[in-house]
Tab-separated table of N, CA and C in Angstrom:
chain	number	residue	atom	x	y	z
A	1	UNK	N	0.845	-1.185	0.000
A	1	UNK	CA	0.000	0.000	0.000
A	1	UNK	C	0.882	1.236	0.000
A	2	UNK	N	0.602	2.170	-0.894
A	2	UNK	CA	1.317	3.435	-0.916
A	2	UNK	C	0.792	4.285	0.225
A	3	UNK	N	1.661	4.732	1.062
A	3	UNK	CA	1.247	5.493	2.242
A	3	UNK	C	1.040	6.955	1.886
A	4	UNK	N	-0.092	7.502	2.296
A	4	UNK	CA	-0.352	8.923	2.167
A	4	UNK	C	0.136	9.590	3.434
A	5	UNK	N	1.184	10.335	3.318
A	5	UNK	CA	1.775	10.960	4.491
A	5	UNK	C	0.816	11.977	5.086
A	6	UNK	N	0.526	11.879	6.384
A	6	UNK	CA	-0.399	12.818	7.007
A	6	UNK	C	0.262	14.117	7.434
A	7	UNK	N	1.543	14.316	7.137
A	7	UNK	CA	2.181	15.566	7.547
A	7	UNK	C	1.576	16.725	6.776
A	8	UNK	N	1.648	17.916	7.333
A	8	UNK	CA	1.016	19.066	6.700
A	8	UNK	C	1.612	19.375	5.341
A	9	UNK	N	2.881	19.088	5.119
A	9	UNK	CA	3.490	19.402	3.834
A	9	UNK	C	3.042	18.450	2.743
A	10	UNK	N	2.493	17.297	3.080
A	10	UNK	CA	2.080	16.324	2.079
A	10	UNK	C	0.592	15.991	2.194
A	11	UNK	N	-0.197	16.869	2.804
A	11	UNK	CA	-1.611	16.572	3.014
A	11	UNK	C	-2.384	16.516	1.700
A	12	UNK	N	-2.031	17.336	0.718
A	12	UNK	CA	-2.682	17.328	-0.587
A	12	UNK	C	-1.766	16.612	-1.573
A	13	UNK	N	-2.290	15.551	-2.168
A	13	UNK	CA	-1.496	14.706	-3.055
A	13	UNK	C	-2.059	14.837	-4.465
A	14	UNK	N	-1.219	15.002	-5.490
A	14	UNK	CA	-1.731	15.076	-6.864
A	14	UNK	C	-2.485	13.805	-7.245
A	15	UNK	N	-3.608	13.967	-7.929
A	15	UNK	CA	-4.403	12.838	-8.390
A	15	UNK	C	-3.575	11.912	-9.269
A	16	UNK	N	-2.618	12.446	-9.973
A	16	UNK	CA	-1.770	11.655	-10.879
A	16	UNK	C	-1.111	10.483	-10.160
A	17	UNK	N	-0.752	10.654	-8.911
A	17	UNK	CA	-0.134	9.566	-8.135
A	17	UNK	C	-1.111	8.406	-7.991
A	18	UNK	N	-2.365	8.706	-7.740
A	18	UNK	CA	-3.372	7.652	-7.599
A	18	UNK	C	-3.689	7.002	-8.939
A	19	UNK	N	-3.632	7.786	-10.008
A	19	UNK	CA	-3.851	7.206	-11.340
A	19	UNK	C	-2.776	6.166	-11.632
A	20	UNK	N	-1.531	6.489	-11.335
A	20	UNK	CA	-0.446	5.512	-11.555
A	20	UNK	C	-0.649	4.271	-10.699
A	21	UNK	N	-1.085	4.462	-9.453
A	21	UNK	CA	-1.343	3.313	-8.575
A	21	UNK	C	-2.491	2.467	-9.106
A	22	UNK	N	-3.549	3.117	-9.590
A	22	UNK	CA	-4.703	2.371	-10.088
A	22	UNK	C	-4.329	1.554	-11.315
A	23	UNK	N	-3.475	2.075	-12.173
A	23	UNK	CA	-3.034	1.334	-13.352
A	23	UNK	C	-2.192	0.126	-12.964
A	24	UNK	N	-1.539	0.210	-11.826
A	24	UNK	CA	-0.676	-0.867	-11.337
A	24	UNK	C	-1.456	-1.942	-10.590
A	25	UNK	N	-2.513	-1.559	-9.894
A	25	UNK	CA	-3.255	-2.473	-9.021
A	25	UNK	C	-4.595	-2.875	-9.629
A	26	UNK	N	-5.106	-4.015	-9.222
A	26	UNK	CA	-6.461	-4.399	-9.591
A	26	UNK	C	-7.435	-3.495	-8.837
A	27	UNK	N	-8.693	-3.497	-9.259
A	27	UNK	CA	-9.714	-2.684	-8.606
A	27	UNK	C	-9.805	-3.017	-7.112
A	28	UNK	N	-9.900	-4.304	-6.790
A	28	UNK	CA	-10.014	-4.724	-5.391
A	28	UNK	C	-8.797	-4.355	-4.566
A	29	UNK	N	-7.608	-4.540	-5.131
A	29	UNK	CA	-6.387	-4.184	-4.414
A	29	UNK	C	-6.302	-2.682	-4.174
A	30	UNK	N	-6.745	-1.885	-5.152
A	30	UNK	CA	-6.726	-0.442	-4.989
A	30	UNK	C	-7.666	-0.022	-3.857
A	31	UNK	N	-8.880	-0.593	-3.832
A	31	UNK	CA	-9.843	-0.257	-2.779
A	31	UNK	C	-9.308	-0.672	-1.412
A	32	UNK	N	-8.668	-1.826	-1.330
A	32	UNK	CA	-8.075	-2.261	-0.052
A	32	UNK	C	-6.892	-1.379	0.349
A	33	UNK	N	-6.154	-0.887	-0.637
A	33	UNK	CA	-4.989	-0.038	-0.347
A	33	UNK	C	-5.398	1.348	0.146
A	34	UNK	N	-6.563	1.829	-0.299
A	34	UNK	CA	-7.016	3.182	0.053
A	34	UNK	C	-8.440	3.140	0.606
A	35	UNK	N	-8.626	2.575	1.797
A	35	UNK	CA	-9.976	2.463	2.367
A	35	UNK	C	-10.494	3.756	2.986
A	36	UNK	N	-9.601	4.701	3.243
A	36	UNK	CA	-9.971	5.958	3.894
A	36	UNK	C	-10.795	6.830	2.953
A	37	UNK	N	-11.868	7.463	3.435
A	37	UNK	CA	-12.573	8.428	2.579
A	37	UNK	C	-11.605	9.506	2.106
A	38	UNK	N	-11.855	10.012	0.916
A	38	UNK	CA	-10.974	11.013	0.312
A	38	UNK	C	-11.762	12.237	-0.111
A	39	UNK	N	-11.076	13.374	-0.115
A	39	UNK	CA	-11.600	14.588	-0.724
A	39	UNK	C	-10.853	14.792	-2.029
A	40	UNK	N	-11.589	14.899	-3.131
A	40	UNK	CA	-11.007	15.289	-4.411
A	40	UNK	C	-11.145	16.799	-4.485
A	41	UNK	N	-10.038	17.512	-4.450
A	41	UNK	CA	-10.028	18.969	-4.368
A	41	UNK	C	-9.691	19.541	-5.739
A	42	UNK	N	-10.552	20.408	-6.253
A	42	UNK	CA	-10.315	21.068	-7.533
A	42	UNK	C	-9.474	22.307	-7.314
A	43	UNK	N	-8.476	22.489	-8.166
A	43	UNK	CA	-7.649	23.685	-8.044
A	43	UNK	C	-8.372	24.938	-8.515
A	44	UNK	N	-9.247	24.835	-9.513
A	44	UNK	CA	-10.017	25.994	-9.950
A	44	UNK	C	-10.959	26.424	-8.846
A	45	UNK	N	-11.135	27.720	-8.665
A	45	UNK	CA	-11.988	28.206	-7.590
A	45	UNK	C	-13.204	28.912	-8.159
A	46	UNK	N	-14.289	28.944	-7.407
A	46	UNK	CA	-15.506	29.641	-7.806
A	46	UNK	C	-15.428	31.074	-7.287
A	47	UNK	N	-16.152	31.995	-7.916
A	47	UNK	CA	-16.115	33.380	-7.426
A	47	UNK	C	-16.666	33.475	-6.003
A	48	UNK	N	-16.079	34.367	-5.219
A	48	UNK	CA	-16.596	34.613	-3.873
A	48	UNK	C	-17.929	35.334	-3.961
A	49	UNK	N	-18.793	35.043	-3.001
A	49	UNK	CA	-20.053	35.772	-2.919
A	49	UNK	C	-19.743	37.247	-2.677
A	50	UNK	N	-20.635	38.109	-3.121
A	50	UNK	CA	-20.436	39.535	-2.921
A	50	UNK	C	-20.304	39.837	-1.432
A	51	UNK	N	-19.322	40.623	-1.088
A	51	UNK	CA	-19.103	40.990	0.303
A	51	UNK	C	-18.286	39.976	1.081
A	52	UNK	N	-17.833	38.899	0.419
A	52	UNK	CA	-17.038	37.900	1.122
A	52	UNK	C	-15.689	38.492	1.504
A	53	UNK	N	-15.147	37.996	2.554
A	53	UNK	CA	-13.896	38.509	3.102
A	53	UNK	C	-12.731	37.666	2.612
A	54	UNK	N	-11.695	38.277	2.092
A	54	UNK	CA	-10.500	37.560	1.649
A	54	UNK	C	-9.416	37.706	2.716
A	55	UNK	N	-8.709	36.629	2.958
A	55	UNK	CA	-7.619	36.664	3.922
A	55	UNK	C	-6.324	36.275	3.222
A	56	UNK	N	-5.209	36.519	3.876
A	56	UNK	CA	-3.921	36.221	3.282
A	56	UNK	C	-3.661	34.726	3.274
A	57	UNK	N	-3.093	34.214	2.193
A	57	UNK	CA	-2.736	32.814	2.077
A	57	UNK	C	-1.474	32.551	2.893
A	58	UNK	N	-1.582	31.758	3.928
A	58	UNK	CA	-0.420	31.456	4.755
A	58	UNK	C	-0.023	29.992	4.651
A	59	UNK	N	-0.627	29.276	3.696
A	59	UNK	CA	-0.328	27.860	3.522
A	59	UNK	C	1.009	27.642	2.847
A	60	UNK	N	1.425	26.367	2.722
A	60	UNK	CA	2.698	26.063	2.101
A	60	UNK	C	2.696	26.456	0.638
A	61	UNK	N	3.853	26.861	0.136
A	61	UNK	CA	3.979	27.249	-1.261
A	61	UNK	C	4.281	26.027	-2.107
A	62	UNK	N	4.159	26.198	-3.414
A	62	UNK	CA	4.596	25.153	-4.319
A	62	UNK	C	3.594	24.044	-4.559
A	63	UNK	N	2.287	24.313	-4.471
A	63	UNK	CA	1.317	23.281	-4.816
A	63	UNK	C	1.503	22.910	-6.280
A	64	UNK	N	1.378	21.638	-6.610
A	64	UNK	CA	1.578	21.217	-7.998
A	64	UNK	C	0.593	21.901	-8.931
A	65	UNK	N	1.083	22.258	-10.117
A	65	UNK	CA	0.242	22.897	-11.123
A	65	UNK	C	0.588	22.301	-12.476
A	66	UNK	N	-0.286	22.496	-13.432
A	66	UNK	CA	-0.016	22.036	-14.786
A	66	UNK	C	-0.758	20.762	-15.100
A	67	UNK	N	-0.421	20.176	-16.232
A	67	UNK	CA	-1.134	18.998	-16.710
A	67	UNK	C	-1.058	17.864	-15.694
A	68	UNK	N	-2.182	17.241	-15.420
A	68	UNK	CA	-2.242	16.132	-14.483
A	68	UNK	C	-2.413	16.553	-13.038
A	69	UNK	N	-2.393	17.852	-12.768
A	69	UNK	CA	-2.471	18.304	-11.376
A	69	UNK	C	-3.661	19.223	-11.128
A	70	UNK	N	-4.695	19.105	-11.950
A	70	UNK	CA	-5.860	19.950	-11.732
A	70	UNK	C	-6.681	19.474	-10.545
A	71	UNK	N	-6.429	18.261	-10.092
A	71	UNK	CA	-7.118	17.725	-8.921
A	71	UNK	C	-6.077	17.274	-7.898
A	72	UNK	N	-6.371	17.571	-6.645
A	72	UNK	CA	-5.541	17.098	-5.543
A	72	UNK	C	-6.406	16.211	-4.661
A	73	UNK	N	-5.770	15.343	-3.898
A	73	UNK	CA	-6.488	14.391	-3.057
A	73	UNK	C	-6.035	14.572	-1.611
A	74	UNK	N	-6.996	14.560	-0.698
A	74	UNK	CA	-6.695	14.636	0.732
A	74	UNK	C	-7.466	13.536	1.452
A	75	UNK	N	-6.783	12.691	2.216
A	75	UNK	CA	-7.508	11.684	2.998
A	75	UNK	C	-8.279	12.347	4.138
A	76	UNK	N	-9.491	11.876	4.380
A	76	UNK	CA	-10.315	12.398	5.482
A	76	UNK	C	-9.980	11.555	6.705
A	77	UNK	N	-8.928	11.968	7.400
A	77	UNK	CA	-8.460	11.245	8.583
A	77	UNK	C	-7.618	12.170	9.446
A	78	UNK	N	-7.395	11.737	10.668
A	78	UNK	CA	-6.556	12.490	11.599
A	78	UNK	C	-5.092	12.338	11.225
A	79	UNK	N	-4.329	13.372	11.484
A	79	UNK	CA	-2.878	13.249	11.367
A	79	UNK	C	-2.397	12.410	12.540
A	80	UNK	N	-1.326	11.686	12.348
A	80	UNK	CA	-0.835	10.802	13.406
A	80	UNK	C	-0.283	11.567	14.591
A	81	UNK	N	0.107	12.816	14.418
A	81	UNK	CA	0.697	13.586	15.520
A	81	UNK	C	-0.347	14.404	16.285
A	82	UNK	N	-1.626	14.128	16.077
A	82	UNK	CA	-2.700	14.894	16.700
A	82	UNK	C	-3.379	14.059	17.791
A	83	UNK	N	-3.352	14.546	19.011
A	83	UNK	CA	-3.933	13.810	20.136
A	83	UNK	C	-5.453	13.952	20.215
A	84	UNK	N	-6.007	14.958	19.537
A	84	UNK	CA	-7.438	15.210	19.605
A	84	UNK	C	-8.125	14.483	18.450
A	85	UNK	N	-8.638	13.290	18.735
A	85	UNK	CA	-9.092	12.397	17.665
A	85	UNK	C	-10.581	12.463	17.356
A	86	UNK	N	-11.340	13.283	18.029
A	86	UNK	CA	-12.793	13.291	17.822
A	86	UNK	C	-13.193	13.895	16.475
A	87	UNK	N	-12.438	14.834	15.956
A	87	UNK	CA	-12.796	15.547	14.738
A	87	UNK	C	-11.646	15.538	13.750
A	88	UNK	N	-11.966	15.618	12.470
A	88	UNK	CA	-10.976	15.848	11.418
A	88	UNK	C	-11.140	17.307	11.018
A	89	UNK	N	-10.152	18.122	11.339
A	89	UNK	CA	-10.213	19.556	11.092
A	89	UNK	C	-9.852	19.871	9.649
A	90	UNK	N	-10.603	20.799	9.044
A	90	UNK	CA	-10.346	21.298	7.701
A	90	UNK	C	-10.121	22.794	7.820
A	91	UNK	N	-9.061	23.297	7.205
A	91	UNK	CA	-8.812	24.731	7.229
A	91	UNK	C	-7.503	25.081	6.568
A	92	UNK	N	-7.187	26.354	6.593
A	92	UNK	CA	-5.954	26.868	5.990
A	92	UNK	C	-4.754	26.716	6.917
A	93	UNK	N	-4.982	26.613	8.212
A	93	UNK	CA	-3.880	26.494	9.171
A	93	UNK	C	-3.121	25.187	8.958
A	94	UNK	N	-1.830	25.247	9.041
A	94	UNK	CA	-0.998	24.057	8.834
A	94	UNK	C	-1.292	22.959	9.848
A	95	UNK	N	-1.845	23.310	10.995
A	95	UNK	CA	-2.145	22.318	12.024
A	95	UNK	C	-3.401	21.504	11.713
A	96	UNK	N	-4.182	21.914	10.727
A	96	UNK	CA	-5.405	21.186	10.386
A	96	UNK	C	-5.064	19.813	9.810
A	97	UNK	N	-5.957	18.864	10.026
A	97	UNK	CA	-5.772	17.527	9.466
A	97	UNK	C	-5.812	17.566	7.943
A	98	UNK	N	-6.694	18.386	7.402
A	98	UNK	CA	-6.760	18.626	5.960
A	98	UNK	C	-6.476	20.105	5.760
A	99	UNK	N	-5.259	20.408	5.334
A	99	UNK	CA	-4.839	21.795	5.134
A	99	UNK	C	-5.120	22.186	3.688
A	100	UNK	N	-6.017	23.161	3.506
A	100	UNK	CA	-6.337	23.701	2.196
A	100	UNK	C	-5.743	25.107	2.130
A	101	UNK	N	-4.540	25.247	1.589
A	101	UNK	CA	-3.820	26.521	1.653
A	101	UNK	C	-4.275	27.520	0.580
A	102	UNK	N	-5.542	27.896	0.662
A	102	UNK	CA	-6.121	28.836	-0.285
A	102	UNK	C	-6.706	30.003	0.492
A	103	UNK	N	-6.613	31.214	-0.076
A	103	UNK	CA	-6.984	32.424	0.666
A	103	UNK	C	-8.447	32.486	1.079
A	104	UNK	N	-9.344	31.826	0.372
A	104	UNK	CA	-10.766	31.898	0.739
A	104	UNK	C	-11.147	30.916	1.850
A	105	UNK	N	-10.213	30.065	2.235
A	105	UNK	CA	-10.462	29.080	3.299
A	105	UNK	C	-10.008	29.681	4.625
A	106	UNK	N	-10.856	29.599	5.638
A	106	UNK	CA	-10.506	30.105	6.960
A	106	UNK	C	-9.442	29.222	7.612
A	107	UNK	N	-8.721	29.789	8.564
A	107	UNK	CA	-7.708	28.995	9.278
A	107	UNK	C	-8.331	27.746	9.867
A	108	UNK	N	-9.472	27.892	10.516
A	108	UNK	CA	-10.268	26.768	11.005
A	108	UNK	C	-11.626	26.891	10.316
A	109	UNK	N	-11.858	26.069	9.318
A	109	UNK	CA	-13.034	26.188	8.458
A	109	UNK	C	-14.175	25.267	8.880
A	110	UNK	N	-13.857	23.977	9.040
A	110	UNK	CA	-14.920	22.980	9.250
A	110	UNK	C	-14.346	21.760	9.946
A	111	UNK	N	-15.250	20.864	10.335
A	111	UNK	CA	-14.855	19.590	10.940
A	111	UNK	C	-15.662	18.467	10.303
A	112	UNK	N	-14.983	17.350	10.061
A	112	UNK	CA	-15.671	16.098	9.758
A	112	UNK	C	-15.775	15.340	11.069
A	113	UNK	N	-16.950	14.761	11.295
A	113	UNK	CA	-17.199	13.948	12.479
A	113	UNK	C	-17.646	12.587	11.978
A	114	UNK	N	-17.028	11.534	12.497
A	114	UNK	CA	-17.419	10.183	12.096
A	114	UNK	C	-18.335	9.591	13.165
A	115	UNK	N	-19.476	9.104	12.720
A	115	UNK	CA	-20.442	8.425	13.590
A	115	UNK	C	-20.618	7.019	13.031
A	116	UNK	N	-19.821	6.074	13.506
A	116	UNK	CA	-19.825	4.726	12.952
A	116	UNK	C	-19.293	4.762	11.537
A	117	UNK	N	-20.104	4.348	10.577
A	117	UNK	CA	-19.713	4.372	9.165
A	117	UNK	C	-20.140	5.664	8.466
A	118	UNK	N	-20.877	6.524	9.159
A	118	UNK	CA	-21.372	7.756	8.575
A	118	UNK	C	-20.473	8.930	8.919
A	119	UNK	N	-20.434	9.892	8.013
A	119	UNK	CA	-19.655	11.112	8.233
A	119	UNK	C	-20.589	12.303	8.257
A	120	UNK	N	-20.267	13.259	9.127
A	120	UNK	CA	-20.993	14.517	9.187
A	120	UNK	C	-19.984	15.635	8.998
A	121	UNK	N	-20.471	16.781	8.515
A	121	UNK	CA	-19.632	17.950	8.311
A	121	UNK	C	-20.289	19.121	9.012
A	122	UNK	N	-19.472	19.928	9.692
A	122	UNK	CA	-20.006	21.136	10.307
A	122	UNK	C	-19.057	22.290	10.109
A	123	UNK	N	-19.635	23.439	9.885
A	123	UNK	CA	-18.878	24.679	9.762
A	123	UNK	C	-18.588	25.178	11.175
A	124	UNK	N	-17.373	25.663	11.408
A	124	UNK	CA	-17.011	26.110	12.754
A	124	UNK	C	-16.931	27.640	12.844
A	125	UNK	N	-17.684	28.323	11.983
A	125	UNK	CA	-17.686	29.783	12.005
A	125	UNK	C	-16.751	30.380	10.970
A	126	UNK	N	-16.628	29.725	9.830
A	126	UNK	CA	-15.730	30.207	8.782
A	126	UNK	C	-16.223	31.536	8.214
A	127	UNK	N	-15.309	32.276	7.632
A	127	UNK	CA	-15.634	33.578	7.064
A	127	UNK	C	-16.428	33.453	5.772
A	128	UNK	N	-15.997	32.570	4.871
A	128	UNK	CA	-16.614	32.473	3.542
A	128	UNK	C	-17.540	31.272	3.386
A	129	UNK	N	-17.812	30.567	4.462
A	129	UNK	CA	-18.810	29.512	4.447
A	129	UNK	C	-18.315	28.144	4.022
A	130	UNK	N	-19.038	27.137	4.496
A	130	UNK	CA	-18.853	25.742	4.114
A	130	UNK	C	-20.170	25.291	3.514
A	131	UNK	N	-20.105	24.638	2.353
A	131	UNK	CA	-21.307	24.285	1.608
A	131	UNK	C	-21.342	22.790	1.349
A	132	UNK	N	-22.531	22.221	1.455
A	132	UNK	CA	-22.773	20.801	1.181
A	132	UNK	C	-23.864	20.739	0.121
A	133	UNK	N	-23.519	20.218	-1.055
A	133	UNK	CA	-24.468	20.143	-2.179
A	133	UNK	C	-25.100	21.508	-2.466
A	134	UNK	N	-24.288	22.564	-2.387
A	134	UNK	CA	-24.739	23.914	-2.711
A	134	UNK	C	-25.398	24.672	-1.578
A	135	UNK	N	-25.735	23.996	-0.487
A	135	UNK	CA	-26.395	24.659	0.647
A	135	UNK	C	-25.355	25.049	1.696
A	136	UNK	N	-25.417	26.297	2.121
A	136	UNK	CA	-24.484	26.775	3.143
A	136	UNK	C	-24.828	26.144	4.481
A	137	UNK	N	-23.812	25.602	5.152
A	137	UNK	CA	-24.027	24.991	6.464
A	137	UNK	C	-24.123	26.070	7.534
A	138	UNK	N	-25.017	25.852	8.474
A	138	UNK	CA	-25.106	26.736	9.632
A	138	UNK	C	-23.987	26.376	10.598
A	139	UNK	N	-23.470	27.380	11.278
A	139	UNK	CA	-22.385	27.163	12.230
A	139	UNK	C	-22.780	26.125	13.282
A	140	UNK	N	-21.853	25.195	13.537
A	140	UNK	CA	-21.972	24.186	14.593
A	140	UNK	C	-23.208	23.298	14.466
A	141	UNK	N	-23.741	23.121	13.248
A	141	UNK	CA	-24.895	22.245	13.000
A	141	UNK	C	-24.452	21.138	12.044
A	142	UNK	N	-24.010	19.984	12.572
A	142	UNK	CA	-23.501	18.920	11.708
A	142	UNK	C	-24.565	18.399	10.744
A	143	UNK	N	-24.114	18.136	9.511
A	143	UNK	CA	-24.989	17.601	8.474
A	143	UNK	C	-24.355	16.334	7.910
A	144	UNK	N	-25.165	15.296	7.625
A	144	UNK	CA	-24.609	14.069	7.049
A	144	UNK	C	-24.017	14.333	5.663
A	145	UNK	N	-22.894	13.682	5.392
A	145	UNK	CA	-22.208	13.837	4.114
A	145	UNK	C	-22.318	12.518	3.347
A	146	UNK	N	-23.135	12.487	2.307
A	146	UNK	CA	-23.254	11.246	1.539
A	146	UNK	C	-22.046	11.034	0.624
A	147	UNK	N	-21.815	9.797	0.270
A	147	UNK	CA	-20.768	9.453	-0.679
A	147	UNK	C	-21.011	10.205	-1.981
A	148	UNK	N	-19.990	10.872	-2.491
A	148	UNK	CA	-20.101	11.621	-3.740
A	148	UNK	C	-20.567	13.048	-3.569
A	149	UNK	N	-20.768	13.495	-2.332
A	149	UNK	CA	-21.288	14.844	-2.087
A	149	UNK	C	-20.312	15.903	-2.590
A	150	UNK	N	-20.893	16.951	-3.180
A	150	UNK	CA	-20.102	18.110	-3.580
A	150	UNK	C	-20.010	19.055	-2.392
A	151	UNK	N	-18.779	19.442	-2.064
A	151	UNK	CA	-18.517	20.327	-0.935
A	151	UNK	C	-17.828	21.584	-1.447
A	152	UNK	N	-17.925	22.640	-0.655
A	152	UNK	CA	-17.171	23.849	-0.944
A	152	UNK	C	-16.718	24.450	0.371
A	153	UNK	N	-15.446	24.738	0.441
A	153	UNK	CA	-14.839	25.391	1.600
A	153	UNK	C	-14.381	26.758	1.113
A	154	UNK	N	-15.138	27.837	1.450
A	154	UNK	CA	-14.855	29.130	0.832
A	154	UNK	C	-15.082	28.988	-0.660
A	155	UNK	N	-14.046	29.232	-1.460
A	155	UNK	CA	-14.122	29.079	-2.911
A	155	UNK	C	-13.670	27.699	-3.383
A	156	UNK	N	-13.121	26.903	-2.526
A	156	UNK	CA	-12.487	25.650	-2.927
A	156	UNK	C	-13.524	24.530	-3.005
A	157	UNK	N	-13.633	23.947	-4.193
A	157	UNK	CA	-14.585	22.852	-4.430
A	157	UNK	C	-13.923	21.515	-4.156
A	158	UNK	N	-14.719	20.585	-3.642
A	158	UNK	CA	-14.212	19.236	-3.371
A	158	UNK	C	-15.364	18.244	-3.485
A	159	UNK	N	-15.011	16.985	-3.672
A	159	UNK	CA	-16.001	15.903	-3.676
A	159	UNK	C	-15.571	14.893	-2.620
A	160	UNK	N	-16.530	14.491	-1.769
A	160	UNK	CA	-16.300	13.503	-0.720
A	160	UNK	C	-16.525	12.120	-1.315
A	161	UNK	N	-15.512	11.258	-1.218
A	161	UNK	CA	-15.595	9.935	-1.836
A	161	UNK	C	-15.202	8.834	-0.856
A	162	UNK	N	-16.097	7.862	-0.701
A	162	UNK	CA	-15.735	6.637	0.001
A	162	UNK	C	-14.910	5.782	-0.954
A	163	UNK	N	-14.345	4.678	-0.473
A	163	UNK	CA	-13.342	3.911	-1.206
A	163	UNK	C	-13.779	3.509	-2.616
A	164	UNK	N	-14.958	2.940	-2.779
A	164	UNK	CA	-15.374	2.471	-4.103
A	164	UNK	C	-15.601	3.626	-5.074
A	165	UNK	N	-16.199	4.707	-4.614
A	165	UNK	CA	-16.386	5.876	-5.489
A	165	UNK	C	-15.030	6.494	-5.834
A	166	UNK	N	-14.124	6.556	-4.869
A	166	UNK	CA	-12.795	7.099	-5.144
A	166	UNK	C	-12.115	6.283	-6.237
A	167	UNK	N	-12.210	4.956	-6.141
A	167	UNK	CA	-11.608	4.101	-7.170
A	167	UNK	C	-12.221	4.399	-8.530
A	168	UNK	N	-13.544	4.563	-8.584
A	168	UNK	CA	-14.228	4.845	-9.845
A	168	UNK	C	-13.796	6.196	-10.414
A	169	UNK	N	-13.643	7.198	-9.557
A	169	UNK	CA	-13.199	8.527	-10.003
A	169	UNK	C	-11.773	8.464	-10.559
A	170	UNK	N	-10.905	7.721	-9.878
A	170	UNK	CA	-9.514	7.584	-10.338
A	170	UNK	C	-9.481	6.810	-11.655
A	171	UNK	N	-10.283	5.756	-11.746
A	171	UNK	CA	-10.363	4.971	-12.989
A	171	UNK	C	-10.813	5.850	-14.148
A	172	UNK	N	-11.842	6.667	-13.934
A	172	UNK	CA	-12.320	7.569	-14.970
A	172	UNK	C	-11.233	8.570	-15.380
A	173	UNK	N	-10.552	9.132	-14.399
A	173	UNK	CA	-9.474	10.087	-14.691
A	173	UNK	C	-8.372	9.399	-15.495
A	174	UNK	N	-8.055	8.152	-15.164
A	174	UNK	CA	-7.031	7.418	-15.907
A	174	UNK	C	-7.459	7.206	-17.356
A	175	UNK	N	-8.727	6.860	-17.584
A	175	UNK	CA	-9.233	6.666	-18.950
A	175	UNK	C	-9.193	7.966	-19.739
A	176	UNK	N	-9.536	9.076	-19.103
A	176	UNK	CA	-9.544	10.358	-19.787
A	176	UNK	C	-8.138	10.811	-20.174
A	177	UNK	N	-7.125	10.343	-19.479
A	177	UNK	CA	-5.754	10.752	-19.759
A	177	UNK	C	-5.080	9.885	-20.814
A	178	UNK	N	-5.681	8.753	-21.151
A	178	UNK	CA	-5.069	7.841	-22.142
A	178	UNK	C	-5.177	8.392	-23.525
C-alpha cells in the first residue's frame, strides 16, 4: 500500500499519483490499499459571494500545477501527531488535518465527524462559508455527508468519496488521460 503521508506538507497529493497506482493495481487491491474516505479537491476556484472577506494565504507554497495536477487528493483522517481524535479539522492552518492553503479558506473552516460508518460535516464559524451540495451549512450544525457529495470550503470545491467511489473517479481520470 502506498502510504499517504499525514504531515502538513504532504496533506494534498496530486491525483496523478493515484492514477499511476490504479493502473498498477487491480480494482479490489486499490480499494483495499485506500480504504480511507478522500476529498477530491479542484484547483479551480468559484467566485466569492459579494461581500465575502479575503484573507492572506499562509499555507505552504509550491502546490503542484499544470497537466495532471488539476485535482488534488486529501484523505479524510486524523494526522498521526494529533492527540485530539474526535474531529478531522479542515482549514488553511498548517495544524489542520486537511490543510487547504487557499486564501478563501478560513484557518479553522470545518470539521468532519465520524459516527460509525457515517460522516458529518459542520462549519465552525468560517468567514466564507462551508457548503454541502450547494447549501451553506449553519455554524456548529452537523450535516450528514453522503458518498459523492459536492462540498465547498470558501471558494475551494471538493467531492467527498468513500473507497469504491474514489476508485471509480480515479479509474475515470485514468481513462480520460489515455
